[in-house]
mmCIF file of C-alpha atoms and ligand atoms in Angstrom:
data_model
loop_
_atom_site.group_PDB
_atom_site.id
_atom_site.type_symbol
_atom_site.label_atom_id
_atom_site.label_comp_id
_atom_site.label_asym_id
_atom_site.label_seq_id
_atom_site.Cartn_x
_atom_site.Cartn_y
_atom_site.Cartn_z
ATOM 1 C CA MET A 5 122.466 99.926 107.609
ATOM 2 C CA LEU A 6 124.751 102.390 105.019
ATOM 3 C CA LEU A 7 122.713 105.497 104.398
ATOM 4 C CA PHE A 8 122.839 107.596 100.885
ATOM 5 C CA THR A 9 121.858 111.414 100.508
ATOM 6 C CA HIS A 10 123.624 114.340 99.963
ATOM 7 C CA PRO A 11 122.008 117.663 100.721
ATOM 8 C CA SER A 12 121.995 118.745 97.104
ATOM 9 C CA MET A 13 119.474 117.462 96.557
ATOM 10 C CA LEU A 14 117.099 119.614 98.009
ATOM 11 C CA GLY A 15 117.890 121.842 96.049
ATOM 12 C CA HIS A 16 115.858 119.702 92.847
ATOM 13 C CA ARG A 17 113.437 122.918 92.299
ATOM 14 C CA PRO A 18 109.737 122.479 91.128
ATOM 15 C CA PRO A 19 107.392 124.711 90.876
ATOM 16 C CA ARG A 20 105.875 125.655 93.669
ATOM 17 C CA GLY A 21 102.911 123.890 95.320
ATOM 18 C CA HIS A 22 104.332 120.819 92.757
ATOM 19 C CA ALA A 23 103.917 117.200 95.547
ATOM 20 C CA GLU A 24 107.769 115.862 94.978
ATOM 21 C CA HIS A 25 109.443 118.624 96.842
ATOM 22 C CA ALA A 26 111.782 118.944 98.739
ATOM 23 C CA GLY A 27 109.519 119.292 102.520
ATOM 24 C CA ARG A 28 109.976 115.188 101.495
ATOM 25 C CA LEU A 29 113.016 114.079 101.470
ATOM 26 C CA GLU A 30 114.143 116.331 104.715
ATOM 27 C CA ALA A 31 110.996 115.010 106.486
ATOM 28 C CA VAL A 32 112.295 111.069 105.559
ATOM 29 C CA LEU A 33 115.984 112.410 106.589
ATOM 30 C CA GLU A 34 114.697 114.112 109.839
ATOM 31 C CA ALA A 35 112.476 110.563 111.207
ATOM 32 C CA LEU A 36 115.359 108.346 110.180
ATOM 33 C CA GLN A 37 117.571 110.389 112.296
ATOM 34 C CA GLY A 38 116.487 107.559 115.822
ATOM 35 C CA LEU A 39 117.817 104.726 113.838
ATOM 36 C CA GLY A 40 120.900 105.383 113.849
ATOM 37 C CA LEU A 41 121.711 104.753 110.037
ATOM 38 C CA ASP A 42 125.627 105.466 108.886
ATOM 39 C CA ARG A 43 125.371 107.962 106.714
ATOM 40 C CA ARG A 44 126.918 108.299 103.419
ATOM 41 C CA GLU A 45 127.394 110.679 100.615
ATOM 42 C CA ALA A 46 126.086 110.175 97.626
ATOM 43 C CA PRO A 47 128.582 110.585 94.526
ATOM 44 C CA PHE A 48 127.759 111.978 91.137
ATOM 45 C CA ALA A 49 126.538 108.810 88.693
ATOM 46 C CA GLU A 50 129.081 108.380 85.707
ATOM 47 C CA ARG A 51 127.779 109.195 82.293
ATOM 48 C CA GLU A 52 128.657 105.106 81.055
ATOM 49 C CA ALA A 53 126.646 104.156 84.783
ATOM 50 C CA LEU A 54 123.660 105.720 83.573
ATOM 51 C CA THR A 55 124.132 104.562 79.426
ATOM 52 C CA ARG A 56 123.084 100.927 80.364
ATOM 53 C CA VAL A 57 119.484 102.391 80.936
ATOM 54 C CA HIS A 58 119.372 106.025 79.245
ATOM 55 C CA PRO A 59 121.576 106.227 75.613
ATOM 56 C CA GLY A 60 123.167 108.754 74.732
ATOM 57 C CA SER A 61 120.821 110.645 73.338
ATOM 58 C CA TYR A 62 119.054 110.816 75.802
ATOM 59 C CA LEU A 63 121.773 111.991 78.264
ATOM 60 C CA ASP A 64 122.645 115.091 75.793
ATOM 61 C CA ALA A 65 119.317 115.986 75.666
ATOM 62 C CA LEU A 66 118.642 116.099 79.732
ATOM 63 C CA GLU A 67 121.994 117.716 79.429
ATOM 64 C CA GLN A 68 121.136 121.029 76.962
ATOM 65 C CA ALA A 69 118.010 121.201 79.269
ATOM 66 C CA PHE A 70 119.586 121.701 82.633
ATOM 67 C CA GLY A 71 121.427 124.268 80.656
ATOM 68 C CA LYS A 72 118.292 126.223 80.430
ATOM 69 C CA THR A 73 117.276 126.126 83.961
ATOM 70 C CA SER A 74 119.978 129.075 84.076
ATOM 71 C CA GLU A 75 116.983 131.029 83.374
ATOM 72 C CA GLY A 76 114.406 129.276 84.730
ATOM 73 C CA ILE A 77 112.342 125.989 85.967
ATOM 74 C CA VAL A 78 111.966 123.748 83.038
ATOM 75 C CA GLN A 79 109.343 121.557 82.134
ATOM 76 C CA LEU A 80 109.803 118.032 80.718
ATOM 77 C CA ASP A 81 106.475 116.720 80.604
ATOM 78 C CA PRO A 82 103.455 117.714 82.045
ATOM 79 C CA ASP A 83 104.493 116.610 86.025
ATOM 80 C CA THR A 84 107.983 116.545 85.556
ATOM 81 C CA PHE A 85 110.123 120.366 85.640
ATOM 82 C CA ILE A 86 113.739 120.732 86.986
ATOM 83 C CA SER A 87 115.026 123.692 87.899
ATOM 84 C CA SER A 88 119.122 125.168 87.807
ATOM 85 C CA GLY A 89 119.655 122.794 90.752
ATOM 86 C CA SER A 90 118.432 119.892 89.820
ATOM 87 C CA ARG A 91 121.356 118.529 87.626
ATOM 88 C CA GLU A 92 123.024 118.301 91.029
ATOM 89 C CA ALA A 93 120.509 116.785 92.289
ATOM 90 C CA ALA A 94 119.566 114.270 89.419
ATOM 91 C CA TYR A 95 123.073 112.794 88.762
ATOM 92 C CA ARG A 96 123.646 112.382 93.116
ATOM 93 C CA ALA A 97 120.376 110.619 92.823
ATOM 94 C CA ALA A 98 121.369 107.512 90.488
ATOM 95 C CA GLY A 99 125.074 108.271 91.733
ATOM 96 C CA ALA A 100 123.327 106.804 95.351
ATOM 97 C CA CYS A 101 121.041 103.094 94.146
ATOM 98 C CA ILE A 102 125.495 102.395 92.737
ATOM 99 C CA ALA A 103 127.179 103.792 95.417
ATOM 100 C CA ALA A 104 124.596 101.854 97.760
ATOM 101 C CA VAL A 105 125.102 98.849 95.054
ATOM 102 C CA ASP A 106 128.912 98.444 95.518
ATOM 103 C CA ALA A 107 129.318 99.205 99.091
ATOM 104 C CA VAL A 108 126.527 95.889 99.589
ATOM 105 C CA LEU A 109 128.351 94.188 97.181
ATOM 106 C CA ALA A 110 132.463 95.202 98.580
ATOM 107 C CA ASN A 111 130.451 93.789 102.185
ATOM 108 C CA GLN A 112 130.865 97.558 103.610
ATOM 109 C CA GLY A 113 126.730 96.235 104.843
ATOM 110 C CA ASP A 114 124.301 94.062 103.834
ATOM 111 C CA LEU A 115 121.369 96.923 104.006
ATOM 112 C CA ALA A 116 120.938 100.364 102.293
ATOM 113 C CA PHE A 117 118.715 102.909 101.824
ATOM 114 C CA CYS A 118 119.424 105.881 99.251
ATOM 115 C CA ALA A 119 117.201 108.450 100.278
ATOM 116 C CA VAL A 120 117.211 110.931 97.259
ATOM 117 C CA ARG A 121 115.211 112.838 94.856
ATOM 118 C CA PRO A 122 114.129 113.465 92.573
ATOM 119 C CA PRO A 123 112.830 109.374 92.658
ATOM 120 C CA GLY A 124 113.462 107.617 88.473
ATOM 121 C CA HIS A 125 110.644 104.278 88.584
ATOM 122 C CA HIS A 126 109.434 106.303 85.450
ATOM 123 C CA ALA A 127 111.911 107.329 83.732
ATOM 124 C CA GLU A 128 111.710 105.770 80.623
ATOM 125 C CA PRO A 129 114.930 105.036 78.829
ATOM 126 C CA GLU A 130 114.268 107.403 76.850
ATOM 127 C CA GLN A 131 111.630 110.005 78.864
ATOM 128 C CA ALA A 132 111.809 111.845 81.759
ATOM 129 C CA MET A 133 108.448 111.696 82.699
ATOM 130 C CA GLY A 134 105.615 111.908 86.523
ATOM 131 C CA PHE A 135 108.726 113.340 88.453
ATOM 132 C CA CYS A 136 111.547 111.079 87.667
ATOM 133 C CA LEU A 137 114.439 112.001 85.345
ATOM 134 C CA PHE A 138 116.981 109.193 85.841
ATOM 135 C CA ASN A 139 115.531 105.425 86.433
ATOM 136 C CA ASN A 140 118.318 104.857 89.499
ATOM 137 C CA VAL A 141 117.024 101.579 90.159
ATOM 138 C CA ALA A 142 117.161 100.265 86.971
ATOM 139 C CA VAL A 143 121.115 101.958 86.668
ATOM 140 C CA ALA A 144 121.307 100.646 89.861
ATOM 141 C CA ALA A 145 120.020 96.819 88.830
ATOM 142 C CA LYS A 146 122.955 97.524 85.562
ATOM 143 C CA HIS A 147 125.774 98.011 87.105
ATOM 144 C CA ALA A 148 125.076 95.706 90.059
ATOM 145 C CA LEU A 149 124.766 92.866 86.439
ATOM 146 C CA ALA A 150 127.771 94.802 84.446
ATOM 147 C CA HIS A 151 130.217 95.970 87.467
ATOM 148 C CA HIS A 152 129.719 93.132 89.532
ATOM 149 C CA ALA A 153 128.873 90.768 86.690
ATOM 150 C CA LEU A 154 125.492 89.453 89.023
ATOM 151 C CA LYS A 155 123.521 87.353 86.881
ATOM 152 C CA ARG A 156 120.191 87.429 88.431
ATOM 153 C CA VAL A 157 118.772 90.798 90.534
ATOM 154 C CA ALA A 158 114.951 91.772 91.567
ATOM 155 C CA ILE A 159 113.616 94.651 91.952
ATOM 156 C CA VAL A 160 110.424 95.568 93.986
ATOM 157 C CA ASP A 161 108.513 97.541 93.734
ATOM 158 C CA PHE A 162 105.329 98.730 96.325
ATOM 159 C CA ASP A 163 105.283 102.566 95.302
ATOM 160 C CA VAL A 164 101.949 103.264 94.346
ATOM 161 C CA HIS A 165 102.377 104.060 91.194
ATOM 162 C CA HIS A 166 103.121 100.951 88.807
ATOM 163 C CA GLY A 167 106.936 101.188 87.934
ATOM 164 C CA ASN A 168 106.647 101.775 83.694
ATOM 165 C CA GLY A 169 110.227 102.795 83.070
ATOM 166 C CA SER A 170 111.890 99.540 85.105
ATOM 167 C CA GLN A 171 109.393 97.161 83.536
ATOM 168 C CA THR A 172 110.569 98.477 80.425
ATOM 169 C CA VAL A 173 114.222 97.911 81.870
ATOM 170 C CA ALA A 174 113.930 94.885 82.487
ATOM 171 C CA GLU A 175 111.651 93.947 79.353
ATOM 172 C CA HIS A 176 115.426 93.999 77.691
ATOM 173 C CA ASP A 177 116.811 92.304 80.408
ATOM 174 C CA GLU A 178 116.214 88.696 81.276
ATOM 175 C CA ARG A 179 118.516 88.637 84.402
ATOM 176 C CA ILE A 180 116.012 91.222 85.560
ATOM 177 C CA LEU A 181 112.996 90.740 87.813
ATOM 178 C CA PHE A 182 110.590 93.383 88.101
ATOM 179 C CA ALA A 183 107.670 92.350 90.835
ATOM 180 C CA SER A 184 105.273 95.633 91.237
ATOM 181 C CA THR A 185 101.922 96.157 93.097
ATOM 182 C CA HIS A 186 99.774 99.384 92.375
ATOM 183 C CA GLN A 187 97.055 100.980 92.424
ATOM 184 C CA SER A 188 95.369 101.119 88.939
ATOM 185 C CA PRO A 189 93.728 102.400 86.767
ATOM 186 C CA LEU A 190 95.683 105.536 88.197
ATOM 187 C CA TYR A 191 99.298 107.041 86.647
ATOM 188 C CA PRO A 192 101.004 105.943 84.002
ATOM 189 C CA GLY A 193 98.425 103.421 83.370
ATOM 190 C CA THR A 194 100.704 100.842 83.366
ATOM 191 C CA GLY A 195 101.206 97.544 84.980
ATOM 192 C CA ALA A 196 98.786 95.174 84.102
ATOM 193 C CA ALA A 197 98.235 91.634 85.322
ATOM 194 C CA SER A 198 98.666 90.655 81.507
ATOM 195 C CA GLU A 199 102.240 92.281 80.935
ATOM 196 C CA HIS A 200 104.656 89.574 81.990
ATOM 197 C CA GLY A 201 107.712 90.838 79.509
ATOM 198 C CA PRO A 202 108.756 88.820 76.469
ATOM 199 C CA ALA A 203 111.200 86.734 78.703
ATOM 200 C CA ASN A 204 108.494 86.340 81.744
ATOM 201 C CA ASN A 205 110.798 88.899 84.046
ATOM 202 C CA VAL A 206 107.653 91.193 84.857
ATOM 203 C CA LEU A 207 104.866 90.388 87.456
ATOM 204 C CA ASN A 208 102.422 93.150 87.552
ATOM 205 C CA ALA A 209 100.063 93.022 91.162
ATOM 206 C CA PRO A 210 97.918 95.719 90.079
ATOM 207 C CA LEU A 211 94.946 96.059 92.839
ATOM 208 C CA PRO A 212 91.966 99.056 92.865
ATOM 209 C CA ALA A 213 91.267 101.798 95.158
ATOM 210 C CA GLY A 214 90.746 101.538 98.046
ATOM 211 C CA ALA A 215 92.244 97.839 98.229
ATOM 212 C CA GLY A 216 93.627 98.090 101.896
ATOM 213 C CA ALA A 217 95.759 95.588 103.598
ATOM 214 C CA GLU A 218 94.439 92.698 102.984
ATOM 215 C CA LEU A 219 94.498 92.598 99.624
ATOM 216 C CA TRP A 220 97.528 94.232 99.454
ATOM 217 C CA ARG A 221 99.936 92.017 101.825
ATOM 218 C CA GLN A 222 97.821 89.045 100.138
ATOM 219 C CA ALA A 223 99.118 89.875 96.495
ATOM 220 C CA MET A 224 102.758 90.624 98.035
ATOM 221 C CA GLN A 225 101.718 86.706 99.897
ATOM 222 C CA ASP A 226 100.455 85.360 96.918
ATOM 223 C CA GLN A 227 102.612 86.827 93.909
ATOM 224 C CA ILE A 228 104.924 89.006 94.728
ATOM 225 C CA LEU A 229 107.256 87.096 97.061
ATOM 226 C CA PRO A 230 107.171 84.033 96.242
ATOM 227 C CA ALA A 231 108.212 84.838 92.019
ATOM 228 C CA ILE A 232 111.330 86.798 94.700
ATOM 229 C CA ASP A 233 112.071 83.390 96.014
ATOM 230 C CA ALA A 234 111.562 81.135 92.544
ATOM 231 C CA TRP A 235 114.333 83.986 90.986
ATOM 232 C CA ARG A 236 117.170 83.341 93.777
ATOM 233 C CA PRO A 237 117.862 87.258 92.810
ATOM 234 C CA GLU A 238 121.693 87.778 94.195
ATOM 235 C CA LEU A 239 120.703 91.612 95.084
ATOM 236 C CA ILE A 240 117.425 92.309 96.027
ATOM 237 C CA LEU A 241 116.564 96.662 95.357
ATOM 238 C CA VAL A 242 113.893 97.888 96.248
ATOM 239 C CA SER A 243 111.914 100.347 94.847
ATOM 240 C CA ALA A 244 110.375 102.119 97.635
ATOM 241 C CA GLY A 245 107.663 104.329 97.916
ATOM 242 C CA PHE A 246 105.394 104.649 100.551
ATOM 243 C CA ASP A 247 102.296 106.993 98.242
ATOM 244 C CA ALA A 248 100.214 103.319 99.323
ATOM 245 C CA HIS A 249 99.629 104.987 102.422
ATOM 246 C CA LEU A 250 96.036 105.808 103.488
ATOM 247 C CA ALA A 251 96.323 109.746 103.670
ATOM 248 C CA ASP A 252 98.638 110.207 101.411
ATOM 249 C CA PRO A 253 97.101 112.717 98.596
ATOM 250 C CA LEU A 254 97.707 111.297 95.028
ATOM 251 C CA ALA A 255 96.481 107.835 95.737
ATOM 252 C CA GLN A 256 93.281 105.179 98.054
ATOM 253 C CA MET A 257 95.958 102.197 98.240
ATOM 254 C CA GLU A 258 95.196 102.352 102.313
ATOM 255 C CA LEU A 259 98.316 100.813 103.802
ATOM 256 C CA SER A 260 99.580 101.677 106.651
ATOM 257 C CA GLU A 261 103.054 102.602 108.504
ATOM 258 C CA ALA A 262 102.806 98.148 110.243
ATOM 259 C CA ASP A 263 101.933 97.174 106.677
ATOM 260 C CA PHE A 264 105.457 98.971 105.086
ATOM 261 C CA ALA A 265 107.200 96.580 108.352
ATOM 262 C CA TRP A 266 105.436 93.624 106.748
ATOM 263 C CA ALA A 267 107.018 94.015 103.576
ATOM 264 C CA GLY A 268 110.422 95.382 105.204
ATOM 265 C CA ARG A 269 110.135 91.733 107.432
ATOM 266 C CA ALA A 270 109.057 89.469 104.527
ATOM 267 C CA LEU A 271 111.660 91.109 102.132
ATOM 268 C CA GLN A 272 114.366 91.122 104.606
ATOM 269 C CA GLU A 273 113.289 87.154 105.161
ATOM 270 C CA LEU A 274 114.002 86.509 101.372
ATOM 271 C CA SER A 275 117.306 88.699 100.919
ATOM 272 C CA LEU A 276 118.521 86.420 104.601
ATOM 273 C CA ARG A 277 117.636 83.547 102.119
ATOM 274 C CA HIS A 278 119.155 84.598 98.468
ATOM 275 C CA CYS A 279 121.741 87.072 98.963
ATOM 276 C CA LYS A 280 123.161 87.136 102.534
ATOM 277 C CA GLY A 281 120.971 90.349 103.391
ATOM 278 C CA LYS A 282 121.912 92.685 101.222
ATOM 279 C CA LEU A 283 119.064 94.988 99.944
ATOM 280 C CA VAL A 284 118.695 98.022 98.934
ATOM 281 C CA SER A 285 115.484 99.985 99.014
ATOM 282 C CA THR A 286 115.271 103.888 97.060
ATOM 283 C CA LEU A 287 113.443 106.362 97.723
ATOM 284 C CA GLU A 288 110.047 106.849 94.829
ATOM 285 C CA GLY A 289 107.066 108.497 96.024
ATOM 286 C CA GLY A 290 105.280 110.161 99.285
ATOM 287 C CA TYR A 291 103.282 112.750 99.477
ATOM 288 C CA ASP A 292 101.976 113.250 103.073
ATOM 289 C CA LEU A 293 104.548 113.821 104.876
ATOM 290 C CA GLY A 294 103.953 112.584 108.291
ATOM 291 C CA ALA A 295 103.130 108.895 106.625
ATOM 292 C CA LEU A 296 106.208 109.347 104.331
ATOM 293 C CA ALA A 297 108.328 109.756 107.144
ATOM 294 C CA ARG A 298 106.396 107.048 109.767
ATOM 295 C CA SER A 299 105.831 104.058 106.701
ATOM 296 C CA ALA A 300 109.745 104.989 106.031
ATOM 297 C CA VAL A 301 110.398 104.234 109.708
ATOM 298 C CA ALA A 302 108.664 101.530 109.976
ATOM 299 C CA TYR A 303 109.995 99.785 106.740
ATOM 300 C CA LEU A 304 113.545 100.283 107.865
ATOM 301 C CA GLY A 305 113.164 99.395 111.496
ATOM 302 C CA ALA A 306 111.838 96.354 110.429
ATOM 303 C CA LEU A 307 114.502 95.541 107.682
ATOM 304 C CA GLN A 308 117.086 96.495 109.671
ATOM 305 C CA ARG A 309 115.571 94.175 112.842
ATOM 306 C CA ASP A 310 118.644 91.651 114.395
HETATM 307 ZN ZN1 ZN B 29 104.065 106.672 93.501
#
C-alpha cells in the first residue's frame, strides 16, 4: 500500500486545545510503521485541480486569509482556524489525494492511504468549515473523472460526521456516488436519509447516538455496500474518519477497531469486484489518539490483506 503524507502537515496549528491538532497525524504515522507502507511525498495540489471543486473566488479569499497568518492565527468559522503553516499543509493534503489517485490509476499500487491534515469532507465549494479548508476527497474524485477520464467513482464516508461538502459536490456531478454513515443528530446537521440528490447518487445512513457495531454494520451491509456494488465504480475513494470509535470524545457511535477492519475487508471485496482492487483512503476525523491510531492500523491492515 502506498502512503502519501508530508511533514508540513504538522505545521497546521489551530489554537492550543483544539481537537484537530498535529498529534493526531503523529500518532497515525507512528502506528502505521508496522504495516510497511510505501511512503511517498505529498505534492502541492495545483490550482486547476482545486478549481474543479472550489471556485477561484474562494481560493483567492483563502489565499488572502493565509496571508494574514503571518500576524497570528486566523479564524475562518467557529471551528476552523489557520496558522502560518496551514497553507502548505492544506495544499499538500489535497495534493496527497490527487497523487494517490494518479499512482493507483498508473498501477503503481492498488491501494493508497493519504495520512493528511487538515481533513476535507466538511469543506463546501465556497466555505471552509468543520476543521476543513479544501475538500480533499472531492478534489480527488473530480481529478479522477477529469484527468483520467473515469466515468463513475464512489466516495464512501464512514467518518462519524456527515460529509456535507462531499455531498454537495456529488449533488452537482452525477458521475460521483456519495454514500455515508454518520451519527445524527450531530455536527454539521445534514445527511438525512431523505437527501438523495437530484440525480439520486447520494445515500445517507444516519444512525442515532449509541448505535454501536450491530446497527452500524447493518447500515453498511444493507445500504452502503449494495449501493457501491450497484454503482460499479471504476475507483473507490474512502473518507476514512475514525471518530465513530467508542473512545472518541466528539461522538457516540461506539464502534471498535474490529468494525473498521470489517469495513476494510468489505470495501476491499467491492474494489476487487469492480475496480481491480483500486481504492484510495484519506484521513478525516478521529480525536482520541490511541483509538485513532489503532483504528487506522486495523482498517488499513484489513484492506491490504493478501
Ligand atoms: Zn468527523
